mmCIF file of C-alpha atoms in Angstrom:
data_model
loop_
_atom_site.group_PDB
_atom_site.id
_atom_site.type_symbol
_atom_site.label_atom_id
_atom_site.label_comp_id
_atom_site.label_asym_id
_atom_site.label_seq_id
_atom_site.Cartn_x
_atom_site.Cartn_y
_atom_site.Cartn_z
ATOM 1 C CA UNK A 1 -28.800 -39.359 16.951
ATOM 2 C CA UNK A 2 -29.823 -38.189 20.393
ATOM 3 C CA UNK A 3 -29.403 -34.527 21.241
ATOM 4 C CA UNK A 4 -26.994 -33.777 24.036
ATOM 5 C CA UNK A 5 -28.718 -31.658 26.658
ATOM 6 C CA UNK A 6 -26.685 -30.079 29.439
ATOM 7 C CA UNK A 7 -28.310 -29.548 32.824
ATOM 8 C CA UNK A 8 -27.075 -27.022 35.358
ATOM 9 C CA UNK A 9 -29.061 -26.793 38.575
ATOM 10 C CA UNK A 10 -28.826 -24.799 41.763
ATOM 11 C CA UNK A 11 -30.341 -22.230 44.077
ATOM 12 C CA UNK A 12 -28.643 -19.292 42.309
ATOM 13 C CA UNK A 13 -29.079 -16.852 45.181
ATOM 14 C CA UNK A 14 -27.754 -14.885 43.416
ATOM 15 C CA UNK A 15 -26.668 -15.881 39.922
ATOM 16 C CA UNK A 16 -23.044 -14.800 39.558
ATOM 17 C CA UNK A 17 -20.166 -14.831 37.083
ATOM 18 C CA UNK A 18 -19.089 -18.332 38.098
ATOM 19 C CA UNK A 19 -22.577 -19.699 37.395
ATOM 20 C CA UNK A 20 -22.753 -17.903 34.064
ATOM 21 C CA UNK A 21 -19.369 -19.279 33.016
ATOM 22 C CA UNK A 22 -20.447 -22.817 33.929
ATOM 23 C CA UNK A 23 -23.747 -22.498 32.036
ATOM 24 C CA UNK A 24 -22.078 -21.134 28.914
ATOM 25 C CA UNK A 25 -19.338 -23.745 28.869
ATOM 26 C CA UNK A 26 -21.946 -26.458 29.389
ATOM 27 C CA UNK A 27 -24.065 -25.346 26.439
ATOM 28 C CA UNK A 28 -21.025 -25.206 24.148
ATOM 29 C CA UNK A 29 -20.150 -28.796 24.991
ATOM 30 C CA UNK A 30 -23.704 -29.908 24.193
ATOM 31 C CA UNK A 31 -26.531 -28.923 21.865
ATOM 32 C CA UNK A 32 -28.233 -26.735 24.460
ATOM 33 C CA UNK A 33 -28.564 -26.286 28.221
ATOM 34 C CA UNK A 34 -31.343 -26.351 30.788
ATOM 35 C CA UNK A 35 -30.862 -24.157 33.831
ATOM 36 C CA UNK A 36 -32.948 -25.552 36.694
ATOM 37 C CA UNK A 37 -33.597 -22.991 39.421
ATOM 38 C CA UNK A 38 -34.518 -24.858 42.592
ATOM 39 C CA UNK A 39 -35.546 -23.851 46.076
ATOM 40 C CA UNK A 40 -38.196 -23.974 48.744
ATOM 41 C CA UNK A 41 -40.133 -21.680 51.062
ATOM 42 C CA UNK A 42 -37.737 -20.010 53.491
ATOM 43 C CA UNK A 43 -34.562 -21.106 51.694
ATOM 44 C CA UNK A 44 -31.361 -19.042 51.813
ATOM 45 C CA UNK A 45 -32.423 -17.049 48.773
ATOM 46 C CA UNK A 46 -35.812 -16.129 50.186
ATOM 47 C CA UNK A 47 -34.115 -15.015 53.417
ATOM 48 C CA UNK A 48 -32.498 -12.143 51.487
ATOM 49 C CA UNK A 49 -35.604 -11.345 49.432
ATOM 50 C CA UNK A 50 -34.784 -13.595 46.486
ATOM 51 C CA UNK A 51 -37.778 -15.909 46.310
ATOM 52 C CA UNK A 52 -37.737 -18.879 43.976
ATOM 53 C CA UNK A 53 -40.077 -17.077 41.576
ATOM 54 C CA UNK A 54 -37.880 -13.972 41.563
ATOM 55 C CA UNK A 55 -34.697 -15.989 40.971
ATOM 56 C CA UNK A 56 -36.374 -17.850 38.121
ATOM 57 C CA UNK A 57 -37.494 -14.619 36.451
ATOM 58 C CA UNK A 58 -34.148 -12.893 36.914
ATOM 59 C CA UNK A 59 -32.227 -15.820 35.404
ATOM 60 C CA UNK A 60 -34.651 -16.067 32.505
ATOM 61 C CA UNK A 61 -34.102 -12.334 31.971
ATOM 62 C CA UNK A 62 -30.311 -12.778 32.073
ATOM 63 C CA UNK A 63 -30.471 -15.393 29.313
ATOM 64 C CA UNK A 64 -33.420 -13.897 27.456
ATOM 65 C CA UNK A 65 -31.427 -13.397 24.250
ATOM 66 C CA UNK A 66 -29.783 -16.850 24.320
ATOM 67 C CA UNK A 67 -31.586 -19.370 22.118
ATOM 68 C CA UNK A 68 -29.491 -22.247 23.441
ATOM 69 C CA UNK A 69 -30.410 -21.701 27.089
ATOM 70 C CA UNK A 70 -33.749 -22.622 28.653
ATOM 71 C CA UNK A 71 -34.713 -21.884 32.254
ATOM 72 C CA UNK A 72 -37.221 -23.636 34.503
ATOM 73 C CA UNK A 73 -37.977 -23.628 38.214
ATOM 74 C CA UNK A 74 -38.311 -26.543 40.593
ATOM 75 C CA UNK A 75 -40.187 -25.993 43.851
ATOM 76 C CA UNK A 76 -38.679 -28.271 46.499
ATOM 77 C CA UNK A 77 -41.029 -27.169 49.292
ATOM 78 C CA UNK A 78 -42.748 -30.551 49.501
ATOM 79 C CA UNK A 79 -39.618 -32.628 48.884
ATOM 80 C CA UNK A 80 -37.305 -34.101 51.545
ATOM 81 C CA UNK A 81 -34.399 -31.780 52.336
ATOM 82 C CA UNK A 82 -30.908 -32.414 50.990
ATOM 83 C CA UNK A 83 -29.170 -34.842 51.241
ATOM 84 C CA UNK A 84 -32.396 -36.843 51.260
ATOM 85 C CA UNK A 85 -34.947 -37.013 48.456
ATOM 86 C CA UNK A 86 -32.641 -37.329 45.468
ATOM 87 C CA UNK A 87 -34.959 -39.617 43.507
ATOM 88 C CA UNK A 88 -38.049 -37.475 44.122
ATOM 89 C CA UNK A 89 -36.080 -34.386 43.141
ATOM 90 C CA UNK A 90 -34.766 -36.043 39.991
ATOM 91 C CA UNK A 91 -38.212 -37.288 38.915
ATOM 92 C CA UNK A 92 -39.688 -33.802 39.309
ATOM 93 C CA UNK A 93 -36.753 -32.161 37.528
ATOM 94 C CA UNK A 94 -37.006 -34.530 34.534
ATOM 95 C CA UNK A 95 -40.716 -33.715 34.266
ATOM 96 C CA UNK A 96 -39.995 -29.968 34.352
ATOM 97 C CA UNK A 97 -37.614 -30.183 31.375
ATOM 98 C CA UNK A 98 -39.845 -32.687 29.507
ATOM 99 C CA UNK A 99 -37.024 -35.208 29.295
ATOM 100 C CA UNK A 100 -37.386 -37.811 26.533
ATOM 101 C CA UNK A 101 -34.775 -40.522 26.906
ATOM 102 C CA UNK A 102 -35.432 -41.780 23.358
ATOM 103 C CA UNK A 103 -34.470 -38.420 21.883
ATOM 104 C CA UNK A 104 -32.175 -36.828 24.471
ATOM 105 C CA UNK A 105 -28.987 -37.582 26.344
ATOM 106 C CA UNK A 106 -28.630 -35.624 29.551
ATOM 107 C CA UNK A 107 -25.281 -34.464 30.880
ATOM 108 C CA UNK A 108 -25.269 -32.878 34.330
ATOM 109 C CA UNK A 109 -22.672 -30.207 34.974
ATOM 110 C CA UNK A 110 -22.136 -30.013 38.732
ATOM 111 C CA UNK A 111 -19.788 -28.325 41.150
ATOM 112 C CA UNK A 112 -19.970 -30.834 44.007
ATOM 113 C CA UNK A 113 -18.525 -34.368 44.111
ATOM 114 C CA UNK A 114 -21.520 -35.551 46.165
ATOM 115 C CA UNK A 115 -23.881 -34.425 43.414
ATOM 116 C CA UNK A 116 -21.794 -36.232 40.829
ATOM 117 C CA UNK A 117 -21.893 -39.453 42.849
ATOM 118 C CA UNK A 118 -25.667 -39.379 43.369
ATOM 119 C CA UNK A 119 -26.356 -38.757 39.670
ATOM 120 C CA UNK A 120 -23.798 -41.327 38.522
ATOM 121 C CA UNK A 121 -25.464 -43.888 40.796
ATOM 122 C CA UNK A 122 -28.615 -43.261 38.762
ATOM 123 C CA UNK A 123 -26.795 -43.828 35.466
ATOM 124 C CA UNK A 124 -26.579 -40.192 34.361
ATOM 125 C CA UNK A 125 -23.469 -38.762 32.782
ATOM 126 C CA UNK A 126 -21.904 -35.968 34.795
ATOM 127 C CA UNK A 127 -19.137 -33.427 34.464
ATOM 128 C CA UNK A 128 -17.569 -32.108 37.655
ATOM 129 C CA UNK A 129 -16.543 -28.496 37.184
ATOM 130 C CA UNK A 130 -14.214 -26.830 39.646
ATOM 131 C CA UNK A 131 -15.230 -23.471 41.036
ATOM 132 C CA UNK A 132 -13.761 -20.449 39.292
ATOM 133 C CA UNK A 133 -13.203 -16.813 40.222
ATOM 134 C CA UNK A 134 -12.921 -17.597 43.956
ATOM 135 C CA UNK A 135 -16.496 -16.518 44.688
ATOM 136 C CA UNK A 136 -19.734 -18.070 45.884
ATOM 137 C CA UNK A 137 -23.323 -16.968 46.340
ATOM 138 C CA UNK A 138 -22.774 -17.095 50.103
ATOM 139 C CA UNK A 139 -19.858 -14.673 49.881
ATOM 140 C CA UNK A 140 -21.975 -12.307 47.788
ATOM 141 C CA UNK A 141 -24.938 -12.429 50.167
ATOM 142 C CA UNK A 142 -22.637 -11.612 53.087
ATOM 143 C CA UNK A 143 -20.900 -8.701 51.333
ATOM 144 C CA UNK A 144 -22.530 -7.765 48.010
ATOM 145 C CA UNK A 145 -20.597 -4.490 47.666
ATOM 146 C CA UNK A 146 -17.243 -6.281 47.786
ATOM 147 C CA UNK A 147 -18.233 -8.740 45.051
ATOM 148 C CA UNK A 148 -20.507 -6.412 43.104
ATOM 149 C CA UNK A 149 -18.833 -6.968 39.722
ATOM 150 C CA UNK A 150 -19.552 -10.696 39.914
ATOM 151 C CA UNK A 151 -23.325 -10.359 40.431
ATOM 152 C CA UNK A 152 -25.500 -10.970 37.341
ATOM 153 C CA UNK A 153 -27.162 -7.744 36.233
ATOM 154 C CA UNK A 154 -30.828 -8.534 37.068
ATOM 155 C CA UNK A 155 -29.881 -9.663 40.595
ATOM 156 C CA UNK A 156 -28.166 -6.357 41.355
ATOM 157 C CA UNK A 157 -31.612 -4.843 41.934
ATOM 158 C CA UNK A 158 -31.962 -6.974 45.040
ATOM 159 C CA UNK A 159 -28.599 -5.979 46.505
ATOM 160 C CA UNK A 160 -28.642 -2.280 45.629
ATOM 161 C CA UNK A 161 -28.815 -0.003 48.643
ATOM 162 C CA UNK A 162 -31.430 2.626 47.866
ATOM 163 C CA UNK A 163 -31.397 5.924 49.743
ATOM 164 C CA UNK A 164 -34.367 8.289 49.582
ATOM 165 C CA UNK A 165 -33.962 11.983 50.398
ATOM 166 C CA UNK A 166 -37.291 13.589 51.159
ATOM 167 C CA UNK A 167 -38.648 16.841 52.536
ATOM 168 C CA UNK A 168 -40.465 19.981 51.457
ATOM 169 C CA UNK A 169 -39.272 22.151 48.562
ATOM 170 C CA UNK A 170 -36.210 24.422 48.616
ATOM 171 C CA UNK A 171 -34.378 22.930 51.586
ATOM 172 C CA UNK A 172 -31.221 21.702 49.865
ATOM 173 C CA UNK A 173 -32.409 18.184 48.961
ATOM 174 C CA UNK A 174 -31.234 18.309 45.353
ATOM 175 C CA UNK A 175 -27.843 19.797 46.236
ATOM 176 C CA UNK A 176 -27.386 17.185 48.941
ATOM 177 C CA UNK A 177 -28.393 14.358 46.589
ATOM 178 C CA UNK A 178 -25.907 15.511 43.950
ATOM 179 C CA UNK A 179 -23.070 15.940 46.443
ATOM 180 C CA UNK A 180 -23.653 12.525 48.007
ATOM 181 C CA UNK A 181 -23.859 10.886 44.587
ATOM 182 C CA UNK A 182 -20.577 12.499 43.609
ATOM 183 C CA UNK A 183 -18.917 11.448 46.870
ATOM 184 C CA UNK A 184 -20.021 7.807 46.575
ATOM 185 C CA UNK A 185 -19.715 7.656 42.774
ATOM 186 C CA UNK A 186 -23.370 6.634 42.700
ATOM 187 C CA UNK A 187 -26.157 7.420 40.245
ATOM 188 C CA UNK A 188 -28.728 9.919 41.465
ATOM 189 C CA UNK A 189 -32.390 10.113 40.527
ATOM 190 C CA UNK A 190 -33.247 13.794 40.692
ATOM 191 C CA UNK A 191 -36.737 15.218 40.950
ATOM 192 C CA UNK A 192 -38.476 14.232 37.739
ATOM 193 C CA UNK A 193 -41.130 16.892 38.328
ATOM 194 C CA UNK A 194 -38.625 19.673 37.656
ATOM 195 C CA UNK A 195 -37.588 18.136 34.317
ATOM 196 C CA UNK A 196 -41.251 17.640 33.444
ATOM 197 C CA UNK A 197 -42.147 21.230 34.343
ATOM 198 C CA UNK A 198 -39.286 22.704 32.354
ATOM 199 C CA UNK A 199 -40.207 20.612 29.341
ATOM 200 C CA UNK A 200 -43.881 21.600 29.557
ATOM 201 C CA UNK A 201 -43.333 25.124 30.927
ATOM 202 C CA UNK A 202 -45.669 24.621 33.867
ATOM 203 C CA UNK A 203 -45.348 25.844 37.471
ATOM 204 C CA UNK A 204 -46.057 23.896 40.659
ATOM 205 C CA UNK A 205 -49.450 25.482 41.134
ATOM 206 C CA UNK A 206 -50.417 24.854 37.480
ATOM 207 C CA UNK A 207 -50.019 21.072 37.498
ATOM 208 C CA UNK A 208 -53.204 19.115 36.814
ATOM 209 C CA UNK A 209 -54.231 15.685 38.170
ATOM 210 C CA UNK A 210 -53.149 14.148 34.872
ATOM 211 C CA UNK A 211 -49.726 15.797 35.258
ATOM 212 C CA UNK A 212 -49.325 14.144 38.656
ATOM 213 C CA UNK A 213 -50.203 10.814 37.112
ATOM 214 C CA UNK A 214 -47.292 11.252 34.689
ATOM 215 C CA UNK A 215 -45.033 12.423 37.507
ATOM 216 C CA UNK A 216 -45.616 9.203 39.424
ATOM 217 C CA UNK A 217 -44.794 7.073 36.401
ATOM 218 C CA UNK A 218 -41.856 9.206 35.308
ATOM 219 C CA UNK A 219 -40.137 9.299 38.702
ATOM 220 C CA UNK A 220 -40.435 5.547 39.207
ATOM 221 C CA UNK A 221 -39.241 4.785 35.682
ATOM 222 C CA UNK A 222 -36.271 7.120 36.042
ATOM 223 C CA UNK A 223 -35.121 5.570 39.322
ATOM 224 C CA UNK A 224 -35.661 2.024 38.058
ATOM 225 C CA UNK A 225 -33.493 2.653 35.016
ATOM 226 C CA UNK A 226 -30.673 3.944 37.202
ATOM 227 C CA UNK A 227 -30.870 0.842 39.398
ATOM 228 C CA UNK A 228 -30.535 -1.297 36.268
ATOM 229 C CA UNK A 229 -27.780 0.848 34.755
ATOM 230 C CA UNK A 230 -24.078 0.062 34.606
ATOM 231 C CA UNK A 231 -23.499 3.201 36.679
ATOM 232 C CA UNK A 232 -24.989 1.402 39.684
ATOM 233 C CA UNK A 233 -22.203 -0.020 41.834
ATOM 234 C CA UNK A 234 -24.406 -0.934 44.765
ATOM 235 C CA UNK A 235 -25.839 2.419 45.827
ATOM 236 C CA UNK A 236 -28.536 4.614 44.271
ATOM 237 C CA UNK A 237 -29.683 7.943 45.703
ATOM 238 C CA UNK A 238 -33.108 9.414 44.931
ATOM 239 C CA UNK A 239 -34.174 13.023 45.428
ATOM 240 C CA UNK A 240 -37.850 12.109 45.685
ATOM 241 C CA UNK A 241 -40.302 9.245 45.250
ATOM 242 C CA UNK A 242 -43.989 8.415 44.870
ATOM 243 C CA UNK A 243 -44.743 9.368 48.485
ATOM 244 C CA UNK A 244 -43.459 12.918 47.989
ATOM 245 C CA UNK A 245 -45.387 13.201 44.724
ATOM 246 C CA UNK A 246 -48.501 12.040 46.559
ATOM 247 C CA UNK A 247 -47.873 14.725 49.192
ATOM 248 C CA UNK A 248 -47.870 17.482 46.587
ATOM 249 C CA UNK A 249 -50.908 15.966 44.913
ATOM 250 C CA UNK A 250 -52.782 16.118 48.211
ATOM 251 C CA UNK A 251 -51.693 19.703 48.798
ATOM 252 C CA UNK A 252 -52.590 21.113 45.378
ATOM 253 C CA UNK A 253 -55.433 18.854 44.243
ATOM 254 C CA UNK A 254 -57.507 18.904 47.423
ATOM 255 C CA UNK A 255 -59.942 21.456 45.992
ATOM 256 C CA UNK A 256 -59.254 20.942 42.292
ATOM 257 C CA UNK A 257 -61.679 19.519 39.767
ATOM 258 C CA UNK A 258 -60.328 16.038 38.995
ATOM 259 C CA UNK A 259 -61.539 16.125 35.397
ATOM 260 C CA UNK A 260 -61.112 12.805 33.590
ATOM 261 C CA UNK A 261 -58.724 11.438 36.219
ATOM 262 C CA UNK A 262 -60.345 10.506 39.524
ATOM 263 C CA UNK A 263 -58.589 10.676 42.860
ATOM 264 C CA UNK A 264 -59.163 6.944 43.180
ATOM 265 C CA UNK A 265 -57.255 6.339 39.932
ATOM 266 C CA UNK A 266 -54.314 8.359 41.189
ATOM 267 C CA UNK A 267 -54.334 6.673 44.599
ATOM 268 C CA UNK A 268 -54.402 3.216 43.016
ATOM 269 C CA UNK A 269 -51.375 4.065 40.884
ATOM 270 C CA UNK A 270 -49.610 5.564 43.897
ATOM 271 C CA UNK A 271 -50.220 2.425 45.982
ATOM 272 C CA UNK A 272 -48.980 0.203 43.171
ATOM 273 C CA UNK A 273 -45.745 2.144 42.673
ATOM 274 C CA UNK A 274 -45.073 2.594 46.386
ATOM 275 C CA UNK A 275 -45.305 -1.179 46.851
ATOM 276 C CA UNK A 276 -42.603 -1.669 44.207
ATOM 277 C CA UNK A 277 -40.208 0.847 45.713
ATOM 278 C CA UNK A 278 -37.804 -0.680 48.222
ATOM 279 C CA UNK A 279 -35.820 1.770 50.347
ATOM 280 C CA UNK A 280 -32.970 0.986 52.704
ATOM 281 C CA UNK A 281 -32.651 4.439 54.249
ATOM 282 C CA UNK A 282 -34.631 7.676 54.352
ATOM 283 C CA UNK A 283 -32.911 11.010 54.902
ATOM 284 C CA UNK A 284 -35.613 13.499 55.886
ATOM 285 C CA UNK A 285 -34.448 17.091 55.386
ATOM 286 C CA UNK A 286 -36.210 19.538 57.663
ATOM 287 C CA UNK A 287 -37.219 23.017 56.337
ATOM 288 C CA UNK A 288 -34.507 25.104 57.983
ATOM 289 C CA UNK A 289 -33.025 26.958 54.992
ATOM 290 C CA UNK A 290 -34.348 29.869 52.965
ATOM 291 C CA UNK A 291 -36.937 29.350 50.241
ATOM 292 C CA UNK A 292 -35.546 30.083 46.764
ATOM 293 C CA UNK A 293 -37.597 31.067 43.709
ATOM 294 C CA UNK A 294 -36.397 28.960 40.776
ATOM 295 C CA UNK A 295 -39.112 30.168 38.404
ATOM 296 C CA UNK A 296 -41.294 27.095 38.840
ATOM 297 C CA UNK A 297 -41.914 26.878 42.594
ATOM 298 C CA UNK A 298 -45.138 28.046 44.135
ATOM 299 C CA UNK A 299 -43.981 31.014 46.235
ATOM 300 C CA UNK A 300 -46.964 30.719 48.585
ATOM 301 C CA UNK A 301 -45.059 27.785 50.115
ATOM 302 C CA UNK A 302 -42.235 30.157 51.063
ATOM 303 C CA UNK A 303 -44.101 31.079 54.224
ATOM 304 C CA UNK A 304 -42.525 29.256 57.157
ATOM 305 C CA UNK A 305 -45.754 27.956 58.654
ATOM 306 C CA UNK A 306 -46.806 26.463 55.286
ATOM 307 C CA UNK A 307 -43.411 24.832 54.736
ATOM 308 C CA UNK A 308 -43.444 23.309 58.212
ATOM 309 C CA UNK A 309 -47.051 22.191 57.813
ATOM 310 C CA UNK A 310 -46.244 20.494 54.507
ATOM 311 C CA UNK A 311 -43.117 18.904 55.984
ATOM 312 C CA UNK A 312 -45.233 17.515 58.809
ATOM 313 C CA UNK A 313 -47.723 16.170 56.282
ATOM 314 C CA UNK A 314 -44.917 14.323 54.473
ATOM 315 C CA UNK A 315 -43.658 12.901 57.741
ATOM 316 C CA UNK A 316 -47.132 11.707 58.677
ATOM 317 C CA UNK A 317 -47.364 9.949 55.322
ATOM 318 C CA UNK A 318 -43.921 8.434 55.881
ATOM 319 C CA UNK A 319 -45.067 7.098 59.251
ATOM 320 C CA UNK A 320 -48.144 5.622 57.602
ATOM 321 C CA UNK A 321 -46.528 4.017 54.577
ATOM 322 C CA UNK A 322 -42.782 3.674 55.282
ATOM 323 C CA UNK A 323 -42.544 3.390 59.051
ATOM 324 C CA UNK A 324 -40.312 0.314 58.844
ATOM 325 C CA UNK A 325 -37.578 2.050 56.828
ATOM 326 C CA UNK A 326 -34.545 3.333 58.792
ATOM 327 C CA UNK A 327 -34.802 7.116 59.130
ATOM 328 C CA UNK A 328 -32.438 9.993 59.847
ATOM 329 C CA UNK A 329 -33.744 13.545 60.284
ATOM 330 C CA UNK A 330 -31.436 16.238 58.913
ATOM 331 C CA UNK A 331 -32.057 19.572 60.633
ATOM 332 C CA UNK A 332 -28.640 21.268 60.743
ATOM 333 C CA UNK A 333 -26.950 23.644 58.331
ATOM 334 C CA UNK A 334 -25.912 22.220 54.964
ATOM 335 C CA UNK A 335 -22.505 20.880 56.028
ATOM 336 C CA UNK A 336 -24.030 19.378 59.150
ATOM 337 C CA UNK A 337 -26.646 17.593 57.046
ATOM 338 C CA UNK A 338 -23.996 16.458 54.572
ATOM 339 C CA UNK A 339 -21.852 14.887 57.286
ATOM 340 C CA UNK A 340 -24.815 13.274 59.031
ATOM 341 C CA UNK A 341 -26.005 11.837 55.711
ATOM 342 C CA UNK A 342 -22.595 10.268 55.051
ATOM 343 C CA UNK A 343 -22.558 8.640 58.469
ATOM 344 C CA UNK A 344 -26.025 7.176 57.855
ATOM 345 C CA UNK A 345 -25.137 5.868 54.393
ATOM 346 C CA UNK A 346 -21.827 4.401 55.580
ATOM 347 C CA UNK A 347 -23.794 2.355 58.121
ATOM 348 C CA UNK A 348 -25.626 0.486 55.344
ATOM 349 C CA UNK A 349 -23.185 0.632 52.439
ATOM 350 C CA UNK A 350 -19.499 -0.111 52.199
ATOM 351 C CA UNK A 351 -18.031 0.405 48.734
ATOM 352 C CA UNK A 352 -15.432 -2.082 47.532
#
């Protein structure tokens, strides 16, 4: 007896609850299901940063623990655009799923009557499924915050608004990050260096090159986990990032013996992590407050000219590496900075 194989195809930009429901109902009506992720260079997914390769990987991740669901990708770049090219598309799709008509019976689950007609004309069985939940990928792309709960978990990374708060030490960054996170009910990635220093009982001026290596990895890992967490509702706030860590590395390690970790090794890791970080807004806090000794800070940085010099160094690095990210300087008292930060965040993020 031939195995019944369901096929669900689409752009999936992004995969959402309606797609997932269709895929799971399809597999339960058959022996298994193939999810065919299709697209081409410059398609509507790529226009919002969801390339075909990324969509394929995210969907495979979403169904990674499902033995009855297989995922493949179909690059349509060299195929005629819809509604043309059905036969070429079908031939390529059948090759991607290794279709064997002697052993398999394909059933296409589709959401469009035109798709059903084209496939039926080619003697394939189809099931037309009506849309559920009143959502579409287009609606999500236009207003991801409003439809956040419908977006498949891996795809939420792409639609999360990520706000970076940066600046020199002891200028209210952490307090501001916590207050903003509380106001927006958003997860906050605090400065991993402080947790690391408390755990290892080491001060700012005692950190070694190897410590900074761990700080880069730890900060990125911490922020990434928050982006992937259920606490993320579309906005994540970070107290620092790889660029700030690099700034402190430059400041303290300039004359230090690098030991078994070369500056080149650190810089390569920094470049790799910075390329993975995607920020939607930078709030740059200027050094206008008083410098507080928390038991771990290097008090030589309490001098105003050093704080301002370091702040300028960070800003120069920002201009070099993150010049294309929207920026707001915060140089008022705390409440002034708090209000200005809210205005800036509201411009990029509207909670449901």
